Each structure stands twice: as C-alpha cells, then as structure tokens.
XYZ file of C-alpha atoms in Angstrom:
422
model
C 63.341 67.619 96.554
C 65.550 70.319 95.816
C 66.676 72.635 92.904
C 69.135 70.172 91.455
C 66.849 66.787 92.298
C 64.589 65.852 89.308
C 62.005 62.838 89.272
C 63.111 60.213 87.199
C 59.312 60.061 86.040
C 60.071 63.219 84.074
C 62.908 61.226 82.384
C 64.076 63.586 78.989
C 64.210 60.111 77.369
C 60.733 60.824 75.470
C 62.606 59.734 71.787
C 63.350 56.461 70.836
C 67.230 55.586 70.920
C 68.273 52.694 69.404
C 70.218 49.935 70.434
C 73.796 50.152 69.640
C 74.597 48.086 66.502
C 78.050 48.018 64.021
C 78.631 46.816 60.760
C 75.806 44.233 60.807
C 73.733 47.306 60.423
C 75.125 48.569 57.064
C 74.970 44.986 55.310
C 73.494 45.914 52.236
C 74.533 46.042 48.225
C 78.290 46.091 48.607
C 78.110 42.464 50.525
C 75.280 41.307 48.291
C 77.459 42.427 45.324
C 80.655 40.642 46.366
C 78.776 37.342 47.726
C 76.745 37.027 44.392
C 79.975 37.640 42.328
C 81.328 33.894 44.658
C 78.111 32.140 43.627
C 77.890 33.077 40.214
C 81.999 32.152 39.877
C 81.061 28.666 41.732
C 84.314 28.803 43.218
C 83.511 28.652 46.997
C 86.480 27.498 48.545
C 89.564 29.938 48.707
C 92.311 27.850 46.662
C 90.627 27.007 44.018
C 87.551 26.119 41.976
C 85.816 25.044 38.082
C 88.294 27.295 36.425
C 92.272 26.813 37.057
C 92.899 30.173 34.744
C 90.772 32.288 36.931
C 91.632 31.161 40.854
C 89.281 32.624 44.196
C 89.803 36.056 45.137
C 87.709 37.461 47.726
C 89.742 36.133 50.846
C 93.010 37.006 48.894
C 92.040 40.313 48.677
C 90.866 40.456 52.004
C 93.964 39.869 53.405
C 95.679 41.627 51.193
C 93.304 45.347 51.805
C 93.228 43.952 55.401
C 97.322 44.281 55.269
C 97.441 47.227 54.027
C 95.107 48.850 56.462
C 96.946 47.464 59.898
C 99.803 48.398 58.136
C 101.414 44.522 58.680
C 103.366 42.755 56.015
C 101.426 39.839 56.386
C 97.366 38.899 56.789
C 95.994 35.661 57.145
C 92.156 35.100 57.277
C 90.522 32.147 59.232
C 87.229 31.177 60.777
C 86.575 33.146 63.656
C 88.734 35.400 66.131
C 89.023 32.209 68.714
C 90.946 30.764 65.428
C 92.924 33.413 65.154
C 93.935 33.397 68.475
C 94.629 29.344 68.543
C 96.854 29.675 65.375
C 98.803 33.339 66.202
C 99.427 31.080 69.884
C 100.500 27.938 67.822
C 102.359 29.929 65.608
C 104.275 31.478 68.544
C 104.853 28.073 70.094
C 103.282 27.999 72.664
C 102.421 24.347 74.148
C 102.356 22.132 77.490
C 104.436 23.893 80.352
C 104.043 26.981 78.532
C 102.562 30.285 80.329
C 100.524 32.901 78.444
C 99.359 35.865 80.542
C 95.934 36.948 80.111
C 93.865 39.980 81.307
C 91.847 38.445 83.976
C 88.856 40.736 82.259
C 88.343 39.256 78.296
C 86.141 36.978 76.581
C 86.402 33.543 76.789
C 88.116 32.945 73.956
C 91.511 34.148 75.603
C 91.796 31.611 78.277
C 90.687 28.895 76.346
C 92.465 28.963 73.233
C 95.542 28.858 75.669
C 94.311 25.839 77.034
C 93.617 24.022 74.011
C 97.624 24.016 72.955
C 98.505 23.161 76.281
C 99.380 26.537 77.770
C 98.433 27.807 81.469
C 96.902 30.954 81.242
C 98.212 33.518 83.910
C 95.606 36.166 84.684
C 96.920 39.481 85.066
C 94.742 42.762 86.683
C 93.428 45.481 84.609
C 93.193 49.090 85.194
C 90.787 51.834 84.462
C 91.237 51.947 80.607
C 89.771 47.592 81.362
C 92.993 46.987 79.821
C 95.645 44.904 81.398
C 97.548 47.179 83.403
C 101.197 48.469 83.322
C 103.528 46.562 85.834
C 101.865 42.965 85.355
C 104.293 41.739 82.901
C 107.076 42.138 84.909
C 104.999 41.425 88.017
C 103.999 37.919 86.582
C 106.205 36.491 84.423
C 108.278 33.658 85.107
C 110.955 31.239 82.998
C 108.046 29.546 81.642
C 106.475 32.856 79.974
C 106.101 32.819 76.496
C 103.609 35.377 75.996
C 101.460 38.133 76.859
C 97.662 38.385 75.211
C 97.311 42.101 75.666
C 93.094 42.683 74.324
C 92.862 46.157 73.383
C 88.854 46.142 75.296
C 86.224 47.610 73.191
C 87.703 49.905 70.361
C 90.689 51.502 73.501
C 94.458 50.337 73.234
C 96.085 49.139 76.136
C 98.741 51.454 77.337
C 101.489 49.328 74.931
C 104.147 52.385 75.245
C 104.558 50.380 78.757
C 103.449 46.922 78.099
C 105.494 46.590 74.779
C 108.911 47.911 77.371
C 107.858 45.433 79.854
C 107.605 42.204 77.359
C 110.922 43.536 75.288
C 113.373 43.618 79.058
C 111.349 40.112 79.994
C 111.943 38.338 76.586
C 108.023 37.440 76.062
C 106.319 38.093 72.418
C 103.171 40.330 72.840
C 100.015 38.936 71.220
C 97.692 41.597 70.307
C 94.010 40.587 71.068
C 92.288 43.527 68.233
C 88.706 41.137 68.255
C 86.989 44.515 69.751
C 89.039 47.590 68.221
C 89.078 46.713 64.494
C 90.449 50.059 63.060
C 91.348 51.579 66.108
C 94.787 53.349 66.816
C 97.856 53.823 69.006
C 99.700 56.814 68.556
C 99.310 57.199 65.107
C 99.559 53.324 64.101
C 96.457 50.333 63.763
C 96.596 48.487 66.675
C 97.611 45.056 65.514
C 100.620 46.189 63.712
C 103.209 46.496 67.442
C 103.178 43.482 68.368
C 104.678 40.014 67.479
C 101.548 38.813 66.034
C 97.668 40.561 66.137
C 94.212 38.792 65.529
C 90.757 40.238 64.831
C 87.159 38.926 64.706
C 84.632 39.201 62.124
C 81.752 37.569 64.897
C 78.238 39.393 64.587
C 78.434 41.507 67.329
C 81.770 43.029 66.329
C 82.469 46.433 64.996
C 82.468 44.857 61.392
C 80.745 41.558 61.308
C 80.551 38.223 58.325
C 78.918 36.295 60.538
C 81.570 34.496 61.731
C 85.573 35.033 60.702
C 88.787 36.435 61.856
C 92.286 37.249 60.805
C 95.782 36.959 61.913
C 98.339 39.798 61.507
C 101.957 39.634 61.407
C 105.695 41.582 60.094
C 107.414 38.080 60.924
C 107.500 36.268 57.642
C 108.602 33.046 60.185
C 105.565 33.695 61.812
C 103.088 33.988 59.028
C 104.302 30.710 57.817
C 103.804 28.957 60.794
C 100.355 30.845 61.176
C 99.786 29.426 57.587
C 100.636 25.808 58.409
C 98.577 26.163 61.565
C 95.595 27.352 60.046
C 95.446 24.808 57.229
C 96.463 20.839 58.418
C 99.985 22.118 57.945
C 100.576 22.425 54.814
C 101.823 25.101 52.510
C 99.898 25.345 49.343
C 100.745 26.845 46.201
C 99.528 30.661 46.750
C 101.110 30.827 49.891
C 104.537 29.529 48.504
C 104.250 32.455 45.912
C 104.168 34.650 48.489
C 107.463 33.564 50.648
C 109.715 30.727 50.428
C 108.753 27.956 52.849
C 111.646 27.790 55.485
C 109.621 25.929 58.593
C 109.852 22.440 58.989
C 106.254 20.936 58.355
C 103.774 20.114 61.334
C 100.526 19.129 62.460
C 98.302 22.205 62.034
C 94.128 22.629 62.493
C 91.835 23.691 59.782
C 90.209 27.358 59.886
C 90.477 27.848 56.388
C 88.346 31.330 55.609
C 85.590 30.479 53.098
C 85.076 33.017 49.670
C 81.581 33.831 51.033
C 82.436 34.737 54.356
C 85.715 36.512 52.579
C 83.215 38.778 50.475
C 80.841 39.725 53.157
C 84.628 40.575 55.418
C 85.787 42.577 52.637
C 82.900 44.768 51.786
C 82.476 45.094 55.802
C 86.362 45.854 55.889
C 86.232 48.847 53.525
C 83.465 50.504 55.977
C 85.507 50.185 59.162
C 86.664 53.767 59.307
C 83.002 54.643 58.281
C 82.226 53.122 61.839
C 85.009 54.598 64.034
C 84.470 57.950 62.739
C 80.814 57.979 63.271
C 80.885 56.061 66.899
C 83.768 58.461 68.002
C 81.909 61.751 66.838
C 78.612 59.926 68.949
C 81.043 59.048 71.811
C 82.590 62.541 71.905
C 79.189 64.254 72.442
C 78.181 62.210 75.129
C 81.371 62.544 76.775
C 81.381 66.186 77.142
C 78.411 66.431 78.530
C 79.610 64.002 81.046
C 82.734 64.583 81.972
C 82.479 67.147 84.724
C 79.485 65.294 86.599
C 80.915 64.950 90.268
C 81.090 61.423 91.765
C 81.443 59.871 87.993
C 84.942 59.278 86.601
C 85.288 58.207 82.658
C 86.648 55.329 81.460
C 91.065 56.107 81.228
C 92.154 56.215 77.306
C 95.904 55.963 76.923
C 95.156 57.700 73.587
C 92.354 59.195 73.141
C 92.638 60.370 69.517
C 92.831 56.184 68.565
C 90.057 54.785 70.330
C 87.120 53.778 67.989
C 84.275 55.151 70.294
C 82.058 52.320 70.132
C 81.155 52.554 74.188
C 81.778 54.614 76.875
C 82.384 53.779 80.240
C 82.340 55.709 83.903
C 82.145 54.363 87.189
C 80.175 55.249 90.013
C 81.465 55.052 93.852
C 79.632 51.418 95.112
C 78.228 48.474 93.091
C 74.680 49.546 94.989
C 74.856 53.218 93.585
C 76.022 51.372 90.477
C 73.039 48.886 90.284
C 70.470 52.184 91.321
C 72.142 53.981 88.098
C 70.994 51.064 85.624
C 68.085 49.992 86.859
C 66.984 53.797 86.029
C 68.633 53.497 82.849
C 66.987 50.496 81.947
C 63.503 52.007 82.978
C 64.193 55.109 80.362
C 64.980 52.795 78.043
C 68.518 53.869 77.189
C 71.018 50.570 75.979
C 73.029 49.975 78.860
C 74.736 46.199 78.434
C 78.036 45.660 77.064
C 77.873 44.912 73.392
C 79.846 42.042 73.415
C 80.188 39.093 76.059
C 83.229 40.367 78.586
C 83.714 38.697 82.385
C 86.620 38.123 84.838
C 87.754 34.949 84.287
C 88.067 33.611 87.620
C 84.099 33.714 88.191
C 83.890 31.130 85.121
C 82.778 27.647 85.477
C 85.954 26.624 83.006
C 87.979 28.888 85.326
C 86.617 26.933 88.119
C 86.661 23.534 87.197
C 90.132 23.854 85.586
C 89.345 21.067 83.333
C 90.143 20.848 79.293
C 88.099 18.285 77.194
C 90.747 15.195 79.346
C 91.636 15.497 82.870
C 95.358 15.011 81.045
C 94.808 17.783 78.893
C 94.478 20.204 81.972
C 97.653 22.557 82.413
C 95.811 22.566 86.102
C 96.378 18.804 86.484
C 99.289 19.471 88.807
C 97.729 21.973 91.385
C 97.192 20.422 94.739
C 94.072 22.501 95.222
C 91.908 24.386 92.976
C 90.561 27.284 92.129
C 94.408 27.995 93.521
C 96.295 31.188 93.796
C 95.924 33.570 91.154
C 92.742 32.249 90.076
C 89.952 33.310 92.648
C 88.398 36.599 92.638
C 90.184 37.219 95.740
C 93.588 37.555 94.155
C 92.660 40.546 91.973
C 91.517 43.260 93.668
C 92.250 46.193 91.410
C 90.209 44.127 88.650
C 87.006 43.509 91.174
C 87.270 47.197 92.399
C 86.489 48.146 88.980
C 83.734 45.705 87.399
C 81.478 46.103 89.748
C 80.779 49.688 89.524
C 80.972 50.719 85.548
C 78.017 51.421 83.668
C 78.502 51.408 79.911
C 76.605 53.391 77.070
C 77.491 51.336 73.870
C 77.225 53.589 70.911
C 76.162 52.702 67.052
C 75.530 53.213 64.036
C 71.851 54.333 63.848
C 72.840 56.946 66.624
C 72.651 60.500 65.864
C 74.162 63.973 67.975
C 70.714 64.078 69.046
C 70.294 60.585 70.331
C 73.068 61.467 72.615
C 72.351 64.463 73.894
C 69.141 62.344 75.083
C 71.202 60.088 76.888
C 73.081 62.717 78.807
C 70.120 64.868 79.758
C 68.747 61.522 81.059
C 71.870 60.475 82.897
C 72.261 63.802 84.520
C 68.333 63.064 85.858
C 69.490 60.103 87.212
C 72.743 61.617 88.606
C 70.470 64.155 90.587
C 67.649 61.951 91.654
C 70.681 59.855 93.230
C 72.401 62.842 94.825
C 75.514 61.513 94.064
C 78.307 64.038 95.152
C-alpha cells in the first residue's frame, strides 16, 4: 500500500450520518395548526362545507401562495403529481395518435400518464445533467408531436435555454415535469413558470411532502380551464368561474380534486420550501468542493448551478464494476447512497416491455409488428446507458450538517484511494 492508499477499515465514517430526508422531516406545529383549523371548521372538501358564509380555504390558498411563488398566473391543486401530469397532458390535448416525448430516464409516472389518454410516449436520451438532452426535440419529433415532458431530475433544470428553442421552431408545447425540483430555478425564474404548462408532487419522498398531492401550473388562462375541467368530471364550478370566464366547450374530465387536509399539510410544507433548498444547497456545496478535483470522478453537469435545489449530488466513475466497488464501500461505511426517489430507464420496465395499457385496444403499441420495437430497447439509447450505470449519488437532507459532509468526503476520498482510481 502506498502513501495515497488507505484501508477502507480505517473508514473516517466513525459519526452517524443520517439518511437524507425533506420536508417530511419538519412536519410539526405549522401542519398540525392548519390541519386542526379543517377539522375543527368540518369543512373537508375544497368547495364547500356546514357554513355557505364562510367557504374552504386551505387548497385556495395553496394555489394561490403556490402561484405566486412559481411566479404562474394560474395554480391548480390535485391528488398526486401522476394527476397532475394526466390533467396538464389532457389539458394540452393530447389523445390517441398523439406523440409525447419523454426522457427515457424518469419515474413511471411519465410514460404512463401518456398512455392512459392515448398518447405514445417517445423516449428521448439524456445527458450528464440526467436531463433530456439538447438536440432530441428536433431529433425526434414528427407530425404527430404534441409535446415534450422535459423532468427537471432531482432539484437540476434541464438545459431549457435549448430545449424551449427546439420545441418553439418544431411547434410542440413543453410540459414541465417540476415533481423533483419544487423551488428550484432557471436563470433567475421557478422552474415551472417557462413552459406551456408545469406540475409538481407533494408524494412523501419529495422535497416537500402531504402525503400524497400535486399541482398544475400554468400563464394560459385556456389552459387552466381545461386543466380545471380535467381535474374535476368537467365541470366548472362556481369559484373557478370567479376567477375567469368559462370559454371551453364542456368535456369529460377525471376527478383529482385536492382535499382541505391534504391542502393544509401542502401549504404549511409550501412555505418551508426555500427553507429546504437553501439548507440542501449549502450541504451540497460542501461536499462538492471537496470533490470536485478527485481524478477519475466527474460531477453531475448543472446548466445553472446557482438554481439547482441541492438535494443530491451525483459523479460518475469510469466502469459500472469500479462503480459497483465504490458503493458497496459506501454502503459498508454506512453513508446513504440510493436515489431518494424511484428513477429508471424506461425501456428496462415490464410496462415498457409488454407495451400493454389496462385493454389490448387501449395500447398506442397495438400497431407495432414487433415489440419491444425501435426506440424502445436499451439498445437504442446509448448515451442514456453510458451514463446510469456508472453514477453514484449522495442524497442530501435536512438533518445534515457541514460536518456530516465533510464525513462523507473524507470517506469517499478513502474509497477513491483504496480503488486507485486515476
């Protein structure tokens, strides 16, 4: 062993760090507040309850703060980000024969919510921000594009100076996927607020958390109301008909109708969310530094660094092996290494792979002679496979402290000399 080797025996990981956790961490009197002043009010449901003089106002006021904060004319709150996502696509119009491109690398949520109007999903490659990458809009598109789901991947916009050209020239609304970067920015602006239509989710493992929940963001008044109609059987009740005049012919909508308990617990987790960034990108930024000039390691890309939320951080090593060797010893010192919310490529799914929907008629895959066909194995995307295979991530919370990650990097610098990577 030489000067620069260490044994990973003598890991510096002696403290305790604890695993990464968001706003589910900080529940406490301002939720219990808010979700006691529902009960004790008895009005429950977000229209309207015992006492026609005094109407619900949690989820108003959620969407209303919520607003204000993207910096969007228009908020609409529902039950859970893969609502959002099913009512910003229906409100966009997107249906049978329909294409949607995807990032091949998101949650479920994004391919299947396309499915379930009717859409085909299109998966497009990623880069090394995990973002989908520059040049696949106009690389992909066709007649039949209607949209492009651009996921802004764990508290990081997507390069949008780029993607936002690409979809303008091509004609195609951008959908921006904010379920992972509540809060985050993009040059100065909230993600969510550049592109036709944004959505968020409120799920537990998010960066601010009721359980369950999500929003839908718009300027487009059009929009809104169809998100409206979408979200709630079609119809447009009395609040919302304050708000704007009705102009859209009515339709058959879903119901994801936000509840005024899960509003209060969003709110009082809403007026946190820059509590979070600031503290996960202070964590983020320590740990960073001490990595960045490690050789064989290269950091996650950031089209803007001063936006991103800081909530993980991401490098990649030179072979899955060396890869799998670097986690294994991270798991043995007991620093977090999993992602802190579910994230795959698509094309290694078994929805991906069956190409079914709940009927064999209900399939946009139906048609295809063969299947898994062209752009849908893992062979078709070799940028994306390049990359997923060989990141390790360090997600960051809110019980961290500057000490906590100075831990981590003394222990990933063991690891990076017991593995002589060069």
């Amino acid at each position: 062993m030489n000067s620069n080797e260490a044994n990973l025996d003598e890991s510096p990981a002696t403290r305790t760090i604890p695993a990464p956790c968001l706003g589910w961490s900080l529940v406490g009197q301002e939720e219990e507040s808010l979700v006691l002043e529902v009960l004790r009010s008895q009005s429950l449901f977000r229209y309207y309850g015992p006492d026609p003089a005094s109407p619900p106002r949690m989820v108003a006021t959620l969407e209303r703060e919520f607003a204000a904060m993207v910096g969007t004319r228009h908020a609409l709150a529902v039950t859970s980000g893969t609502a959002a996502l099913q009512v910003a696509l229906g409100a966009l119009g997107v249906g049978p024969g329909d294409e949607v491109i995807v990032p091949a690398w998101s949650w479920v949520s994004c391919f299947t919510s396309v499915v379930r109007l009717g859409g085909r999903p299109v998966l497009a490659e990623v880069d090394n921000s995990l973002c989908i990458a520059p040049g696949e809009v106009t690389r992909l598109r066709t007649e039949q594009t209607k949209v492009v789901l651009v996921v802004h991947f764990q508290g990081v916009a997507a390069d949008l100076d780029s993607i936002l050209a690409e979809a303008d020239r091509a004609g195609i609304a951008v959908l921006e996927d904010c379920a992972e970067s509540p809060g985050a920015y993009y040059h100065g602006r909230r993600v969510g607020s550049m592109g036709a239509m944004g959505i968020f989710s409120f799920q537990h493992n998010k960066t601010i958390t009721s359980g369950e929940g999500g929003m839908v963001v718009t300027n487009d008044t059009r929009l809104h109301e169809r998100a409206v109609r979408m979200h709630d059987v079609g119809q447009i009740r009395a609040f919302h008909a304050a708000q704007f005049e009705p102009s859209e012919t009515a339709f058959c909508g879903d119901q994801f109708r936000m509840s005024e308990l899960t509003g209060a617990v969003a709110l009082a987790q809403l007026r946190k969310v820059d509590q979070i960034r600031v503290h996960c990108r202070t964590m983020s930024l320590r740990l960073r530094e001490q990595l960045g000039g490690l050789p064989g390691i290269s950091l996650r890309h950031i089209p803007d660094p001063d936006g991103e939320s800081g909530i993980e951080t991401y490098f990649w090593l030179a072979t899955s092996e060396l890869r799998d060797a670097f986690r294994q010893a991270l798991i043995d010192a007991k620093i977090p290494c999993e992602q802190m919310t579910g994230t795959y490529a698509q094309y290694h799914r078994e929805y991906v792979k069956s190409g079914l929907s709940h009927s064999p008629r209900a399939s946009p895959f139906q048609a295809d002679q063969a299947w898994p066909g062209p752009g849908y194995r893992a062979e078709d995307f070799p940028r994306t496979e390049s990359l997923v295979h060989r990141f390790v991530v360090i997600p960051v919370g809110m019980k961290h402290t500057l000490e906590d990650m100075d831990t981590i990097a003394a222990t990933v610098k063991t690891i990076h000399a017991k593995l002589m990577i060069t």
